[in-house]
XYZ file of C-alpha atoms in Angstrom:
475
model
C -1.967 -8.938 -19.311
C -3.231 -12.487 -18.940
C 0.029 -13.706 -17.430
C 3.564 -12.617 -16.801
C 5.354 -14.492 -19.557
C 8.731 -14.300 -17.944
C 8.048 -14.695 -14.237
C 10.507 -17.521 -13.723
C 13.343 -15.735 -15.478
C 12.568 -12.562 -13.578
C 12.691 -14.345 -10.247
C 16.116 -15.765 -10.989
C 17.541 -12.545 -12.345
C 16.279 -10.325 -9.575
C 17.125 -12.665 -6.687
C 20.882 -12.355 -6.781
C 23.240 -11.767 -3.876
C 21.883 -8.313 -3.095
C 19.125 -10.021 -1.107
C 21.412 -11.743 1.412
C 22.174 -11.480 5.131
C 20.104 -9.248 7.385
C 17.487 -8.871 4.673
C 16.758 -12.520 5.518
C 16.297 -13.633 1.948
C 19.011 -16.194 1.277
C 20.642 -16.497 -2.109
C 18.856 -18.611 -4.700
C 20.166 -22.035 -5.623
C 20.184 -21.178 -9.323
C 21.434 -17.884 -10.684
C 21.603 -16.420 -14.148
C 24.573 -14.169 -14.985
C 23.358 -10.610 -14.536
C 24.673 -9.521 -17.933
C 22.150 -11.882 -19.537
C 19.270 -10.318 -17.629
C 19.406 -7.126 -19.658
C 20.692 -8.375 -22.994
C 17.482 -7.538 -24.858
C 14.052 -5.995 -24.333
C 12.445 -9.329 -23.521
C 14.773 -10.410 -20.727
C 14.971 -6.897 -19.291
C 11.186 -6.724 -19.117
C 11.173 -10.119 -17.423
C 13.523 -8.814 -14.749
C 11.214 -5.988 -13.708
C 7.867 -7.752 -14.060
C 9.329 -10.682 -12.132
C 9.678 -8.445 -9.073
C 5.985 -7.518 -9.298
C 5.015 -11.166 -9.639
C 7.007 -12.175 -6.606
C 5.399 -9.442 -4.525
C 1.989 -11.104 -4.872
C 2.911 -14.752 -5.324
C 2.092 -16.103 -1.849
C -0.301 -15.401 1.004
C 0.564 -13.455 4.165
C 3.102 -11.235 2.410
C 4.084 -7.600 2.824
C 2.566 -6.722 -0.548
C -0.847 -8.232 0.097
C -2.707 -9.201 3.260
C -0.122 -8.269 5.907
C -0.184 -4.621 4.873
C -3.969 -4.819 5.101
C -4.591 -6.622 8.392
C -1.646 -5.693 10.613
C -2.034 -1.882 10.391
C -5.823 -2.264 10.631
C -5.444 -4.173 13.896
C -2.855 -1.663 15.115
C -5.445 1.059 14.545
C -9.172 0.779 15.300
C -10.565 -1.031 12.262
C -10.871 -4.781 12.875
C -9.528 -7.680 14.932
C -8.771 -11.363 14.475
C -11.585 -13.643 15.634
C -9.519 -15.980 17.826
C -6.584 -15.600 20.173
C -3.325 -15.478 18.254
C -0.165 -14.213 19.912
C 1.413 -12.783 16.723
C -1.796 -10.943 15.789
C -2.651 -9.946 19.357
C 0.642 -8.087 19.595
C -0.535 -5.790 16.797
C -4.042 -5.531 18.230
C -2.593 -4.521 21.599
C 0.158 -2.353 20.087
C 2.763 -4.362 21.958
C 4.671 -5.847 19.018
C 7.789 -7.819 19.938
C 10.924 -7.803 17.814
C 10.607 -11.598 17.595
C 7.210 -11.404 15.875
C 7.430 -13.246 12.545
C 5.068 -10.762 10.891
C 7.226 -7.788 11.749
C 10.157 -9.695 10.260
C 8.186 -10.066 7.027
C 7.272 -6.367 6.962
C 10.988 -5.596 7.152
C 12.693 -8.295 5.105
C 10.398 -8.514 2.098
C 10.488 -4.803 1.160
C 14.272 -4.945 1.410
C 14.305 -8.009 -0.818
C 12.313 -6.141 -3.474
C 14.537 -3.088 -3.035
C 17.603 -5.265 -3.601
C 15.998 -6.647 -6.758
C 15.054 -3.146 -7.928
C 18.604 -1.924 -7.278
C 19.956 -4.766 -9.370
C 17.502 -3.925 -12.151
C 18.442 -0.224 -12.087
C 22.132 -1.055 -12.237
C 21.705 -3.583 -15.039
C 19.401 -1.368 -17.077
C 21.669 1.658 -16.809
C 24.661 -0.416 -17.927
C 22.869 -2.097 -20.835
C 23.511 -0.853 -24.361
C 21.255 -3.372 -26.121
C 17.806 -2.115 -25.180
C 15.464 0.020 -27.227
C 15.303 3.538 -25.713
C 11.571 3.333 -24.975
C 11.789 0.005 -23.146
C 14.879 1.074 -21.215
C 13.193 4.284 -20.089
C 9.995 2.526 -19.027
C 11.777 -0.235 -17.111
C 14.126 2.136 -15.305
C 11.121 4.144 -14.200
C 9.272 1.053 -13.019
C 12.272 -0.232 -11.035
C 12.631 3.117 -9.278
C 8.886 3.206 -8.626
C 9.043 -0.224 -6.943
C 11.994 0.914 -4.824
C 10.185 4.078 -3.743
C 7.002 2.151 -2.955
C 8.852 -0.244 -0.647
C 10.731 2.524 1.113
C 7.505 4.430 1.694
C 6.168 1.583 3.815
C 9.468 0.856 5.544
C 9.828 4.447 6.724
C 6.206 4.556 7.895
C 6.339 1.218 9.697
C 9.773 1.604 11.299
C 10.856 5.256 11.162
C 14.540 5.661 10.326
C 15.652 2.763 8.105
C 18.837 1.960 6.156
C 18.774 3.624 2.747
C 20.241 1.125 0.276
C 20.602 2.224 -3.324
C 23.427 -0.005 -4.582
C 24.225 -3.703 -4.979
C 27.371 -4.028 -2.830
C 26.314 -6.762 -0.414
C 29.006 -6.228 2.211
C 28.334 -2.508 2.331
C 24.552 -2.943 2.413
C 24.652 -5.436 5.280
C 26.274 -2.941 7.645
C 24.278 0.178 6.767
C 23.024 2.123 9.810
C 19.573 3.644 9.964
C 19.065 6.699 7.767
C 17.007 9.648 9.085
C 13.436 9.656 7.803
C 13.874 12.986 6.045
C 16.669 11.546 3.905
C 14.653 8.438 3.109
C 11.694 10.553 2.034
C 13.997 12.678 -0.103
C 15.185 9.502 -1.844
C 11.589 8.315 -2.292
C 10.625 11.608 -3.895
C 13.734 11.624 -6.088
C 12.945 8.110 -7.341
C 9.324 8.971 -8.043
C 10.173 12.174 -9.890
C 12.648 10.249 -12.008
C 10.138 7.435 -12.530
C 7.489 9.908 -13.617
C 9.882 11.419 -16.154
C 10.789 8.021 -17.607
C 7.487 6.116 -17.552
C 4.801 6.561 -20.174
C 1.148 7.343 -19.527
C -0.215 4.249 -21.220
C -0.024 0.942 -19.387
C 2.699 -1.288 -20.848
C 1.807 -4.442 -22.721
C 3.558 -7.667 -21.822
C 2.059 -9.973 -24.431
C -0.013 -9.599 -27.568
C -3.195 -10.649 -25.761
C -2.709 -7.645 -23.502
C -4.065 -5.264 -26.125
C -5.034 -2.406 -23.810
C -2.375 -2.849 -21.141
C -3.709 -4.022 -17.791
C -3.229 -1.689 -14.843
C -0.668 -3.909 -13.165
C 2.528 -2.091 -14.104
C 3.312 1.464 -13.105
C 2.546 4.247 -15.548
C 3.097 7.988 -15.228
C -0.082 8.449 -13.183
C 0.966 5.739 -10.723
C 4.227 7.598 -10.117
C 2.280 10.859 -9.661
C -0.198 9.200 -7.294
C 2.495 7.871 -4.976
C 4.431 11.120 -5.286
C 1.322 13.044 -4.213
C 1.123 10.864 -1.115
C 4.830 11.322 -0.345
C 4.467 15.096 -0.640
C 1.407 14.988 1.624
C 3.253 13.013 4.291
C 6.172 15.457 4.160
C 3.833 18.467 4.392
C 4.650 19.828 0.958
C 1.038 20.789 0.458
C 1.325 22.703 -2.814
C 3.227 19.868 -4.488
C 0.800 17.267 -3.147
C -2.075 19.270 -4.628
C -0.237 19.600 -7.922
C 0.486 15.877 -8.298
C -2.962 14.713 -7.247
C -4.550 17.233 -9.611
C -2.472 15.805 -12.428
C -3.768 12.301 -11.701
C -7.348 13.499 -11.330
C -7.067 15.280 -14.662
C -6.042 12.149 -16.566
C -8.925 11.099 -18.793
C -8.357 7.360 -18.343
C -9.537 7.450 -14.715
C -13.007 7.940 -13.280
C -14.634 7.134 -9.959
C -16.984 4.202 -10.165
C -20.551 5.497 -9.748
C -22.501 4.790 -6.581
C -24.364 1.915 -8.219
C -21.027 0.269 -9.104
C -19.224 0.512 -5.761
C -18.953 -3.275 -5.853
C -16.698 -2.930 -8.904
C -14.051 -0.683 -7.341
C -11.759 -3.632 -6.594
C -12.282 -5.483 -9.827
C -9.393 -5.967 -12.234
C -8.625 -3.012 -14.490
C -11.669 -0.991 -13.484
C -11.756 2.705 -14.367
C -10.810 3.800 -10.826
C -7.677 1.640 -10.592
C -4.338 3.400 -10.973
C -2.093 0.476 -10.007
C -3.018 -3.081 -9.039
C -1.094 -6.275 -8.336
C -2.231 -9.132 -10.529
C -3.126 -12.501 -9.056
C -0.298 -14.997 -9.632
C -1.391 -18.120 -7.760
C -4.894 -18.879 -9.122
C -5.355 -22.365 -7.656
C -9.035 -23.145 -7.134
C -10.115 -19.955 -8.854
C -8.462 -17.719 -6.269
C -8.474 -14.047 -7.274
C -6.752 -12.123 -4.476
C -5.128 -13.189 -1.242
C -7.195 -10.515 0.494
C -10.446 -12.080 -0.650
C -9.176 -15.580 0.084
C -8.363 -14.582 3.670
C -11.227 -12.228 4.507
C -14.297 -13.648 2.766
C -15.867 -16.485 4.835
C -15.505 -19.940 3.316
C -19.282 -20.518 3.469
C -22.404 -18.478 4.294
C -22.519 -20.186 7.687
C -18.834 -19.634 8.444
C -17.885 -16.904 10.879
C -15.425 -14.380 9.411
C -11.846 -14.441 10.674
C -11.513 -10.649 10.729
C -14.279 -8.566 12.286
C -14.968 -4.856 12.479
C -14.626 -3.517 16.006
C -18.081 -2.690 17.433
C -18.334 0.922 18.489
C -15.519 1.988 16.191
C -15.282 1.505 12.440
C -18.712 -0.042 11.976
C -20.405 2.767 13.909
C -18.429 5.428 12.042
C -20.555 5.101 8.885
C -23.392 7.604 8.469
C -26.932 6.507 7.727
C -27.316 5.964 4.014
C -23.604 5.503 3.338
C -23.437 2.983 0.513
C -19.912 2.019 1.518
C -21.394 0.345 4.566
C -23.858 -1.526 2.353
C -21.362 -2.508 -0.349
C -18.013 -2.763 1.452
C -18.978 -4.308 4.794
C -20.156 -7.908 4.974
C -22.462 -9.341 7.625
C -22.881 -12.867 8.996
C -25.229 -13.942 11.806
C -24.515 -17.145 13.693
C -27.114 -19.699 14.797
C -26.863 -18.160 18.244
C -27.966 -14.818 16.828
C -24.589 -13.089 17.009
C -23.885 -10.824 14.032
C -20.306 -10.395 12.817
C -19.368 -7.685 10.355
C -16.247 -7.884 8.275
C -14.423 -5.975 5.505
C -15.951 -6.951 2.180
C -14.267 -4.813 -0.436
C -13.002 -7.965 -2.117
C -15.927 -10.249 -2.898
C -14.277 -13.391 -4.244
C -12.697 -16.096 -2.133
C -12.292 -18.822 -4.758
C -14.034 -20.335 -7.774
C -13.772 -17.525 -10.327
C -11.606 -18.045 -13.415
C -10.235 -15.999 -15.094
C -9.607 -13.656 -12.187
C -12.129 -10.876 -11.835
C -10.422 -9.033 -8.946
C -6.827 -7.833 -8.466
C -5.167 -6.445 -5.352
C -5.802 -2.702 -5.364
C -2.761 -0.607 -4.458
C -3.419 2.896 -5.802
C -6.835 4.217 -6.803
C -8.518 7.458 -7.704
C -10.580 7.832 -4.524
C -7.437 8.390 -2.457
C -6.269 11.151 -4.786
C -9.374 13.249 -4.088
C -8.673 12.931 -0.369
C -4.992 13.755 -0.788
C -5.895 16.888 -2.688
C -8.592 17.799 -0.165
C -6.095 17.599 2.696
C -3.425 19.504 0.784
C -5.924 22.238 -0.041
C -7.224 22.371 3.510
C -3.688 22.884 4.818
C -3.311 25.807 2.384
C -6.585 27.358 3.636
C -8.323 26.651 0.340
C -11.514 25.852 2.206
C -13.968 25.804 -0.681
C -11.783 23.656 -2.922
C -11.041 21.225 -0.104
C -14.760 20.869 0.584
C -15.443 20.219 -3.107
C -13.073 17.247 -3.093
C -14.529 15.864 0.140
C -18.014 16.163 -1.335
C -16.999 14.263 -4.473
C -16.201 11.257 -2.287
C -19.304 11.730 -0.134
C -21.607 12.052 -3.127
C -20.168 8.907 -4.692
C -21.032 7.107 -1.444
C -24.634 8.293 -1.697
C -24.303 11.032 0.938
C -25.287 14.692 0.737
C -22.719 17.427 0.268
C -21.376 19.287 3.267
C -21.638 23.072 3.589
C -19.013 23.975 6.152
C -17.807 27.283 4.762
C -14.436 28.311 6.200
C -14.763 26.238 9.371
C -11.281 24.703 9.378
C -11.962 22.472 12.377
C -15.146 21.037 10.867
C -13.431 20.512 7.515
C -10.588 18.688 9.221
C -13.076 16.411 10.964
C -14.856 15.791 7.678
C -11.597 14.908 5.968
C -10.625 12.471 8.707
C -14.076 10.895 8.551
C -13.944 10.386 4.790
C -10.451 8.934 4.851
C -11.572 6.573 7.607
C -14.614 5.140 5.845
C -13.329 5.367 2.272
C -9.899 3.781 2.734
C -10.452 1.289 5.563
C -8.678 -2.019 5.191
C -6.461 -0.714 2.391
C -2.720 -0.618 2.936
C -2.921 0.708 6.480
C -4.218 4.170 5.611
C -6.011 4.596 8.936
C -2.965 3.537 10.969
C -0.640 5.804 9.008
C -3.074 8.709 9.355
C -3.310 8.311 13.123
C 0.446 8.276 13.497
C 1.181 11.189 11.121
C -1.514 13.627 12.272
C -0.780 15.716 15.388
C -2.900 15.357 18.499
C -5.853 17.704 18.795
C -4.621 18.510 22.300
C -1.668 20.354 20.820
C 0.659 18.478 23.145
C 4.121 18.224 21.639
C 5.082 14.750 20.469
C 1.524 13.415 20.635
C -0.473 12.177 17.644
C -4.074 11.418 16.768
C -3.319 7.874 17.843
C -2.882 9.247 21.381
C -6.293 10.914 21.137
C -8.203 7.870 19.883
C -6.563 4.577 20.769
C -6.292 4.687 24.612
C -10.067 4.245 24.984
C -9.856 1.036 22.942
C -6.426 -0.110 24.108
C -5.819 0.667 27.797
C -2.112 -0.166 27.559
C -1.498 2.159 24.617
C 1.867 3.972 24.609
C 2.879 6.768 22.247
C 6.043 4.951 21.190
C 3.894 2.214 19.596
C 3.382 4.305 16.458
C 6.457 2.508 15.089
C 6.998 -1.235 14.934
C 10.220 -2.639 16.410
C 13.056 -3.667 14.157
C 13.069 -7.474 13.893
C 15.593 -9.564 15.778
C 17.041 -10.994 12.585
C 18.048 -7.522 11.407
C 19.662 -6.609 14.715
C 21.558 -9.890 14.912
C 23.093 -9.603 11.474
C 23.757 -5.859 11.290
C 25.701 -4.517 14.300
C 25.114 -0.923 13.180
C 21.341 -1.057 13.658
C 19.777 0.395 16.796
C 16.363 -0.728 18.025
C 13.386 1.648 18.099
């Protein structure tokens, strides 16, 4: 897809009153009657693709850089180069409910959920759509809803589960237990998988092959595999990831092409967000923020010495290809995440924001197999990722402890700086001490962050939510 043809219409349609009040996304000044939004295939498609466009329209949003940098700073990956109170709160794991970034991490997913709810309701009620388009769009809307809830429940714990469009009812919803939210996520993804097709949808005639920027069946399976993994349904996680890995349209980029993993529509991409604002040849907001403006410019975000940078083994091509280096005139070397290579100046866009990719699926399946005592199969998946990075295979036999360490290592160096994987891993894995209620974050982060507290594995609910919904209780 070279452009979303109906972005503007989609924004109007999907920004109706369901986004009001504590979601902190005021009603638009112009609204289109909702019955017109789903009157034919064209306008219905615009409604759903408009949500995707809005997710990646501006910088410092939930669906781009904030879900990259904030969890990375909360974990042990990288830090901001200068003192900044809003960022330092994440770096020090002392996030205040007044932090504007935590407000964004809360309000924007709920805005997209409100838009998805409106799309689901309108699509289900419509009698004018072709069956194939209706099925695809319903699946995509439910996929978007599940995606947003996945991050809400991992950032905040119990969160209000909103599935309808009644504004007054939604604005007073209490927090829903995590287990129920996950059940809704899984239900949406199973339904999405049943409705969406395997091929990537076209949006215009120039989009002959279907860019990987709208959810297909494999995208639903990929996120479902992750949801099953996080809820410890190991056999189902293995099943879903195996289904994705068996799809012939996906392949890992070879070692020599590691630089291409984050390019638009590459063979490893399962789901990407397309660049919308291309001013100055911008490709992704991640690249625009992370890549230094000039060879002599110090990077804004830097890998923490002694932690992520030192975690790479000798010969690991991910260190060579995915970590940038800049040495100042004073001889100080700064290393920074360099998965995205383009800051500006490249048109048409060569890189898209990567959301779901094949590399993660091997690691999901490896963990699911490990937890089922399938030692050999788990090691095979770990070695696929190691070999692609230019490293030798491991031979750990049935050593469960060593395999667990190897899995954690590969997730750390393969997925760094992508959608908070490291932070979510540290908070979901139990402590190696076996102490009840403790996590891997308690094992690792105190040495880096002397004021670390176990309760910091969740962000606080933002003030705006608490002020406008009397039924919410703070973390």
